[in-house]
mmCIF file of C-alpha atoms in Angstrom:
data_model
loop_
_atom_site.group_PDB
_atom_site.id
_atom_site.type_symbol
_atom_site.label_atom_id
_atom_site.label_comp_id
_atom_site.label_asym_id
_atom_site.label_seq_id
_atom_site.Cartn_x
_atom_site.Cartn_y
_atom_site.Cartn_z
ATOM 1 C CA MET A 1 -7.264 -6.209 29.051
ATOM 2 C CA ILE A 2 -3.637 -5.165 30.139
ATOM 3 C CA ASP A 3 -0.830 -7.725 29.594
ATOM 4 C CA GLY A 4 -3.071 -10.688 29.591
ATOM 5 C CA GLU A 5 -5.037 -9.532 32.676
ATOM 6 C CA VAL A 6 -8.683 -8.528 32.846
ATOM 7 C CA TRP A 7 -9.757 -6.437 35.961
ATOM 8 C CA LEU A 8 -13.201 -6.288 37.195
ATOM 9 C CA ARG A 9 -14.009 -3.610 39.817
ATOM 10 C CA SER A 10 -16.983 -2.508 41.862
ATOM 11 C CA GLU A 11 -17.293 -0.596 45.210
ATOM 12 C CA GLY A 12 -15.153 -2.402 47.674
ATOM 13 C CA ALA A 13 -14.045 -5.181 45.409
ATOM 14 C CA GLU A 14 -11.790 -6.137 42.428
ATOM 15 C CA ALA A 15 -11.065 -9.189 40.672
ATOM 16 C CA ARG A 16 -8.090 -10.169 38.464
ATOM 17 C CA ILE A 17 -8.992 -12.521 35.667
ATOM 18 C CA LEU A 18 -6.208 -14.342 33.730
ATOM 19 C CA PRO A 19 -7.425 -15.707 30.382
ATOM 20 C CA ASP A 20 -4.042 -17.138 29.475
ATOM 21 C CA ALA A 21 -3.737 -19.065 32.856
ATOM 22 C CA GLY A 22 -6.932 -21.047 32.507
ATOM 23 C CA CYS A 23 -9.352 -18.149 32.809
ATOM 24 C CA ARG A 24 -8.784 -18.260 36.581
ATOM 25 C CA LEU A 25 -9.346 -15.702 39.112
ATOM 26 C CA GLY A 26 -5.738 -14.845 40.023
ATOM 27 C CA SER A 27 -6.807 -12.370 42.771
ATOM 28 C CA LEU A 28 -9.971 -11.448 44.522
ATOM 29 C CA ARG A 29 -9.679 -8.373 47.052
ATOM 30 C CA VAL A 30 -12.679 -7.600 49.182
ATOM 31 C CA ARG A 31 -12.432 -4.380 51.298
ATOM 32 C CA GLY A 32 -8.770 -4.460 50.599
ATOM 33 C CA LEU A 33 -8.364 -8.102 51.803
ATOM 34 C CA GLU A 34 -6.988 -10.696 49.447
ATOM 35 C CA LEU A 35 -9.040 -13.898 49.689
ATOM 36 C CA LEU A 36 -7.162 -16.139 47.391
ATOM 37 C CA ARG A 37 -3.911 -17.891 47.006
ATOM 38 C CA THR A 38 -2.235 -15.742 44.297
ATOM 39 C CA GLU A 39 0.590 -17.975 43.123
ATOM 40 C CA GLY A 40 1.709 -21.553 43.087
ATOM 41 C CA GLU A 41 4.287 -24.016 41.807
ATOM 42 C CA ARG A 42 1.672 -25.888 39.679
ATOM 43 C CA PRO A 43 -1.409 -24.709 37.836
ATOM 44 C CA ALA A 44 -3.628 -26.710 40.031
ATOM 45 C CA GLU A 45 -2.518 -24.930 43.255
ATOM 46 C CA TRP A 46 -3.572 -21.392 43.188
ATOM 47 C CA GLY A 47 -6.391 -18.819 42.336
ATOM 48 C CA SER A 48 -9.749 -19.991 41.607
ATOM 49 C CA TYR A 49 -10.082 -21.873 38.247
ATOM 50 C CA PRO A 50 -12.775 -23.667 36.216
ATOM 51 C CA MET A 51 -12.687 -27.395 35.963
ATOM 52 C CA VAL A 52 -14.003 -28.442 32.651
ATOM 53 C CA PRO A 53 -14.964 -30.777 30.833
ATOM 54 C CA TRP A 54 -14.480 -33.040 33.998
ATOM 55 C CA VAL A 55 -13.814 -32.282 37.528
ATOM 56 C CA GLY A 56 -11.458 -33.840 40.039
ATOM 57 C CA ARG A 57 -9.617 -37.143 39.134
ATOM 58 C CA MET A 58 -10.561 -39.115 35.920
ATOM 59 C CA GLY A 59 -9.748 -42.629 36.879
ATOM 60 C CA ALA A 60 -6.589 -43.948 35.121
ATOM 61 C CA ALA A 61 -6.769 -40.946 32.744
ATOM 62 C CA ARG A 62 -9.296 -42.668 30.596
ATOM 63 C CA PHE A 63 -13.067 -43.055 30.100
ATOM 64 C CA GLU A 64 -15.314 -44.980 27.897
ATOM 65 C CA PHE A 65 -18.406 -43.708 26.099
ATOM 66 C CA ASP A 66 -20.567 -45.142 23.387
ATOM 67 C CA GLY A 67 -18.179 -48.041 22.771
ATOM 68 C CA ALA A 68 -14.917 -46.038 22.404
ATOM 69 C CA VAL A 69 -12.086 -45.452 24.991
ATOM 70 C CA HIS A 70 -10.623 -42.065 25.362
ATOM 71 C CA GLU A 71 -7.320 -41.527 27.020
ATOM 72 C CA PHE A 72 -5.611 -38.411 28.506
ATOM 73 C CA PRO A 73 -2.166 -37.411 29.919
ATOM 74 C CA ALA A 74 -1.841 -38.748 33.480
ATOM 75 C CA ASP A 75 -0.938 -35.429 35.114
ATOM 76 C CA ALA A 76 -1.831 -36.778 38.597
ATOM 77 C CA ALA A 77 -0.614 -40.378 37.775
ATOM 78 C CA PRO A 78 -2.239 -42.652 37.335
ATOM 79 C CA HIS A 79 -5.263 -40.061 36.978
ATOM 80 C CA ALA A 80 -6.016 -37.102 34.866
ATOM 81 C CA LEU A 81 -6.761 -33.995 37.014
ATOM 82 C CA HIS A 82 -9.281 -31.336 36.951
ATOM 83 C CA GLY A 83 -10.138 -31.183 33.170
ATOM 84 C CA LEU A 84 -8.509 -29.168 30.299
ATOM 85 C CA GLY A 85 -9.736 -25.613 30.892
ATOM 86 C CA TYR A 86 -7.438 -24.595 33.678
ATOM 87 C CA ARG A 87 -4.302 -25.185 31.747
ATOM 88 C CA GLY A 88 -5.402 -23.629 28.492
ATOM 89 C CA SER A 89 -5.929 -20.125 27.011
ATOM 90 C CA TRP A 90 -9.407 -18.516 26.873
ATOM 91 C CA LYS A 91 -10.591 -15.859 24.547
ATOM 92 C CA GLN A 92 -12.671 -12.725 25.873
ATOM 93 C CA LEU A 93 -15.788 -12.265 24.042
ATOM 94 C CA ASP A 94 -17.308 -9.377 25.924
ATOM 95 C CA GLY A 95 -17.063 -7.271 29.060
ATOM 96 C CA ASP A 96 -17.307 -4.052 30.737
ATOM 97 C CA ALA A 97 -15.997 -2.543 34.176
ATOM 98 C CA ALA A 98 -17.899 -5.203 36.180
ATOM 99 C CA SER A 99 -18.435 -8.266 34.014
ATOM 100 C CA ALA A 100 -16.614 -10.358 31.295
ATOM 101 C CA VAL A 101 -17.362 -13.295 29.072
ATOM 102 C CA PHE A 102 -14.693 -15.779 27.966
ATOM 103 C CA GLU A 103 -14.633 -18.812 25.605
ATOM 104 C CA PHE A 104 -12.583 -22.109 25.520
ATOM 105 C CA ALA A 105 -12.529 -24.369 22.587
ATOM 106 C CA LEU A 106 -12.887 -28.030 23.373
ATOM 107 C CA THR A 107 -10.260 -29.580 21.196
ATOM 108 C CA ASP A 108 -7.491 -32.425 21.179
ATOM 109 C CA PRO A 109 -7.040 -34.336 23.461
ATOM 110 C CA TRP A 110 -10.975 -33.888 24.051
ATOM 111 C CA PRO A 111 -12.438 -36.112 21.464
ATOM 112 C CA PHE A 112 -15.775 -34.167 20.906
ATOM 113 C CA ALA A 113 -16.322 -30.770 19.337
ATOM 114 C CA GLY A 114 -17.608 -28.100 21.673
ATOM 115 C CA ARG A 115 -17.042 -25.037 23.603
ATOM 116 C CA VAL A 116 -17.096 -23.708 27.119
ATOM 117 C CA GLU A 117 -18.222 -20.166 28.254
ATOM 118 C CA GLN A 118 -17.449 -18.593 31.489
ATOM 119 C CA THR A 119 -19.072 -15.372 32.573
ATOM 120 C CA PHE A 120 -18.025 -13.193 35.739
ATOM 121 C CA THR A 121 -20.162 -10.609 37.248
ATOM 122 C CA LEU A 122 -18.822 -8.659 40.082
ATOM 123 C CA THR A 123 -20.980 -6.272 42.384
ATOM 124 C CA SER A 124 -20.314 -4.488 45.548
ATOM 125 C CA ASP A 125 -21.372 -7.455 47.677
ATOM 126 C CA GLY A 126 -20.742 -10.459 45.637
ATOM 127 C CA LEU A 127 -19.336 -12.340 42.482
ATOM 128 C CA VAL A 128 -21.327 -14.502 40.205
ATOM 129 C CA THR A 129 -19.697 -17.040 37.933
ATOM 130 C CA VAL A 130 -21.455 -19.201 35.257
ATOM 131 C CA LEU A 131 -19.968 -22.105 33.189
ATOM 132 C CA ARG A 132 -21.713 -23.276 30.087
ATOM 133 C CA ILE A 133 -20.570 -26.329 28.169
ATOM 134 C CA GLU A 134 -21.731 -26.771 24.701
ATOM 135 C CA SER A 135 -21.557 -29.547 21.879
ATOM 136 C CA GLU A 136 -21.339 -28.643 18.349
ATOM 137 C CA ASP A 137 -22.499 -31.816 16.741
ATOM 138 C CA ALA A 138 -22.446 -34.901 19.123
ATOM 139 C CA THR A 139 -23.659 -36.075 22.567
ATOM 140 C CA PHE A 140 -20.879 -36.444 25.148
ATOM 141 C CA PRO A 141 -20.425 -36.693 28.927
ATOM 142 C CA ALA A 142 -19.168 -33.562 30.684
ATOM 143 C CA GLN A 143 -18.756 -32.070 34.115
ATOM 144 C CA ALA A 144 -18.191 -28.454 35.306
ATOM 145 C CA GLY A 145 -17.075 -26.867 38.716
ATOM 146 C CA TRP A 146 -14.553 -24.508 40.333
ATOM 147 C CA HIS A 147 -11.542 -24.921 42.479
ATOM 148 C CA PRO A 148 -10.751 -21.907 44.647
ATOM 149 C CA TRP A 149 -7.854 -21.629 47.049
ATOM 150 C CA PHE A 150 -8.967 -19.552 49.963
ATOM 151 C CA ARG A 151 -6.256 -18.243 52.425
ATOM 152 C CA ARG A 152 -6.738 -19.642 55.950
ATOM 153 C CA ARG A 153 -5.793 -16.180 57.134
ATOM 154 C CA LEU A 154 -6.354 -12.845 55.729
ATOM 155 C CA ALA A 155 -4.248 -9.654 56.659
ATOM 156 C CA VAL A 156 -6.429 -9.259 59.664
ATOM 157 C CA GLY A 157 -8.761 -11.479 61.797
ATOM 158 C CA GLY A 158 -8.710 -15.160 62.733
ATOM 159 C CA GLU A 159 -8.412 -18.354 60.872
ATOM 160 C CA LEU A 160 -10.950 -19.514 58.338
ATOM 161 C CA GLU A 161 -13.903 -21.417 59.600
ATOM 162 C CA LEU A 162 -16.122 -23.462 57.234
ATOM 163 C CA SER A 163 -19.776 -24.291 57.833
ATOM 164 C CA PHE A 164 -21.833 -26.485 55.506
ATOM 165 C CA THR A 165 -24.103 -29.388 56.003
ATOM 166 C CA PRO A 166 -23.695 -32.048 53.227
ATOM 167 C CA ALA A 167 -26.234 -34.873 52.805
ATOM 168 C CA TRP A 168 -23.521 -37.480 52.540
ATOM 169 C CA GLN A 169 -20.006 -38.147 51.973
ATOM 170 C CA GLU A 170 -18.726 -40.132 48.916
ATOM 171 C CA GLU A 171 -16.515 -42.916 50.355
ATOM 172 C CA ARG A 172 -12.929 -42.530 49.073
ATOM 173 C CA GLY A 173 -11.064 -45.603 47.970
ATOM 174 C CA ALA A 174 -7.374 -46.037 48.393
ATOM 175 C CA ASP A 175 -6.910 -44.693 44.662
ATOM 176 C CA TYR A 176 -8.685 -41.439 45.819
ATOM 177 C CA LEU A 177 -11.649 -42.282 43.737
ATOM 178 C CA PRO A 178 -15.103 -42.482 45.015
ATOM 179 C CA THR A 179 -16.079 -46.141 45.594
ATOM 180 C CA GLY A 180 -19.830 -45.527 44.910
ATOM 181 C CA ARG A 181 -20.830 -45.977 48.460
ATOM 182 C CA ARG A 182 -22.480 -43.050 50.262
ATOM 183 C CA ILE A 183 -21.476 -42.692 53.954
ATOM 184 C CA SER A 184 -22.136 -40.287 56.812
ATOM 185 C CA PRO A 185 -19.741 -37.143 56.678
ATOM 186 C CA LEU A 186 -16.591 -37.873 58.703
ATOM 187 C CA PRO A 187 -14.533 -35.297 60.503
ATOM 188 C CA GLY A 188 -11.526 -33.823 58.717
ATOM 189 C CA PRO A 189 -8.992 -33.155 57.686
ATOM 190 C CA ARG A 190 -10.576 -33.617 54.261
ATOM 191 C CA ASP A 191 -9.810 -34.349 50.587
ATOM 192 C CA ASP A 192 -13.370 -35.626 50.009
ATOM 193 C CA CYS A 193 -16.465 -35.226 47.854
ATOM 194 C CA TYR A 194 -19.839 -34.442 49.537
ATOM 195 C CA GLY A 195 -23.270 -34.680 48.162
ATOM 196 C CA THR A 196 -25.120 -31.347 48.091
ATOM 197 C CA PRO A 197 -28.435 -32.189 46.224
ATOM 198 C CA GLY A 198 -30.274 -29.044 45.232
ATOM 199 C CA GLY A 199 -26.960 -27.164 45.585
ATOM 200 C CA VAL A 200 -24.468 -26.194 48.052
ATOM 201 C CA ASP A 201 -24.863 -23.504 50.662
ATOM 202 C CA ALA A 202 -21.578 -22.893 52.729
ATOM 203 C CA THR A 203 -20.216 -20.105 54.874
ATOM 204 C CA LEU A 204 -16.604 -19.277 55.057
ATOM 205 C CA SER A 205 -15.821 -17.022 58.063
ATOM 206 C CA TRP A 206 -12.834 -15.169 59.037
ATOM 207 C CA PRO A 207 -13.347 -14.091 62.543
ATOM 208 C CA GLY A 208 -12.958 -10.348 63.012
ATOM 209 C CA ALA A 209 -12.483 -9.780 59.177
ATOM 210 C CA LEU A 210 -15.128 -11.157 56.680
ATOM 211 C CA ARG A 211 -17.926 -13.481 56.106
ATOM 212 C CA LEU A 212 -18.492 -15.138 52.723
ATOM 213 C CA ARG A 213 -21.454 -17.172 51.745
ATOM 214 C CA MET A 214 -20.955 -19.628 48.734
ATOM 215 C CA THR A 215 -24.089 -20.825 46.983
ATOM 216 C CA SER A 216 -24.208 -22.900 43.852
ATOM 217 C CA ASP A 217 -26.656 -25.110 41.866
ATOM 218 C CA CYS A 218 -24.023 -27.852 41.858
ATOM 219 C CA ASP A 219 -25.126 -31.202 43.551
ATOM 220 C CA TYR A 220 -21.565 -31.902 44.633
ATOM 221 C CA THR A 221 -18.946 -30.162 46.598
ATOM 222 C CA VAL A 222 -15.245 -31.232 47.300
ATOM 223 C CA VAL A 223 -13.576 -29.815 50.394
ATOM 224 C CA TYR A 224 -9.746 -29.948 50.533
ATOM 225 C CA ASP A 225 -8.212 -28.654 53.709
ATOM 226 C CA LEU A 226 -5.044 -30.698 54.091
ATOM 227 C CA PRO A 227 -2.781 -27.662 53.192
ATOM 228 C CA PRO A 228 -1.729 -25.799 56.446
ATOM 229 C CA GLU A 229 -2.375 -22.372 54.567
ATOM 230 C CA HIS A 230 -5.263 -22.776 52.417
ATOM 231 C CA VAL A 231 -8.739 -24.388 52.077
ATOM 232 C CA CYS A 232 -10.501 -25.327 48.893
ATOM 233 C CA VAL A 233 -14.357 -25.508 48.663
ATOM 234 C CA GLU A 234 -15.247 -26.760 45.145
ATOM 235 C CA PRO A 235 -18.863 -26.891 43.875
ATOM 236 C CA GLN A 236 -19.108 -29.156 40.975
ATOM 237 C CA THR A 237 -21.820 -30.956 38.900
ATOM 238 C CA GLY A 238 -20.684 -34.460 39.652
ATOM 239 C CA PRO A 239 -18.187 -36.347 41.792
ATOM 240 C CA PRO A 240 -14.624 -37.230 40.707
ATOM 241 C CA ASN A 241 -14.582 -39.941 37.943
ATOM 242 C CA GLY A 242 -18.045 -38.950 37.209
ATOM 243 C CA LEU A 243 -17.913 -39.052 33.330
ATOM 244 C CA VAL A 244 -19.056 -42.649 33.787
ATOM 245 C CA GLY A 245 -21.473 -44.250 36.040
ATOM 246 C CA PRO A 246 -24.831 -43.317 37.461
ATOM 247 C CA THR A 247 -23.921 -39.537 38.000
ATOM 248 C CA GLN A 248 -23.050 -39.078 34.268
ATOM 249 C CA ARG A 249 -24.367 -35.932 32.684
ATOM 250 C CA LEU A 250 -24.692 -35.631 28.943
ATOM 251 C CA VAL A 251 -24.215 -32.597 26.665
ATOM 252 C CA ARG A 252 -26.150 -32.535 23.602
ATOM 253 C CA PRO A 253 -26.437 -29.968 20.676
ATOM 254 C CA GLY A 254 -28.892 -27.479 21.963
ATOM 255 C CA GLN A 255 -28.904 -28.835 25.465
ATOM 256 C CA PRO A 256 -25.766 -27.335 27.361
ATOM 257 C CA LEU A 257 -24.537 -28.288 30.763
ATOM 258 C CA VAL A 258 -24.789 -25.073 32.863
ATOM 259 C CA ALA A 259 -23.472 -24.477 36.432
ATOM 260 C CA THR A 260 -23.698 -21.301 38.362
ATOM 261 C CA THR A 261 -21.859 -20.235 41.784
ATOM 262 C CA GLU A 262 -22.214 -17.119 43.789
ATOM 263 C CA TRP A 263 -19.883 -15.622 46.424
ATOM 264 C CA ALA A 264 -21.558 -13.033 48.563
ATOM 265 C CA TRP A 265 -19.534 -11.219 51.179
ATOM 266 C CA GLY A 266 -21.439 -9.801 54.237
ATOM 267 C CA GLY A 267 -20.208 -7.992 57.415
ATOM 268 C CA VAL A 268 -17.349 -8.840 59.773
ATOM 269 C CA ALA A 269 -17.599 -12.405 60.849
#
């Protein structure tokens, strides 16, 4: 670790992890090409960061569980956005030249005692990242996911092309929360959540430069391609506002929520 940075390196690739900036990937260079947005005005707008212990928007910045209502800062008024981990400081637990493990304590304003572990493993042809949410002594709802900001254009080659086939699209209401209705996927531009049961399998191609395959065991994926210079493809364990309702996932002592995603880069697209 140098000045708050942790670098992972393998043949042809290097990743810069920033533990004090939400344990995000601040940079990912593959064959000399930077794939990510490396800076932004707000924490939610750059790099690739973990979304824990919820993903996307939490409706009205509150949720109810087991008869109690829990409220959070409305940082995307009137909603709370992308969890707590991407704004916090993480502690490094272990690591070597090509892998690293970090920990984030779930504390106030989160009402349940727990921890999150994030593991990065870099190889010559890919990056595997794992999120693990654990409870200390109580059962609570939780979600996990990632929010990468990919560049539409790299230093060489053509504009990013995204290919994936979701099973459905979550209908988005005027409040940007899922209505609960599943519809056939609509054409973009998109700020939408899609069902990817059994896991996402997407291909991001920069013609003439690089092809990246994203796979994950997450059953939902958000695509955000409204920005003119970036595209976000976000695997996550549930839809926005999913701490309540039929997609709710529970963490219990000894029964963590675990999510894995892999980015594998192939030849020139």
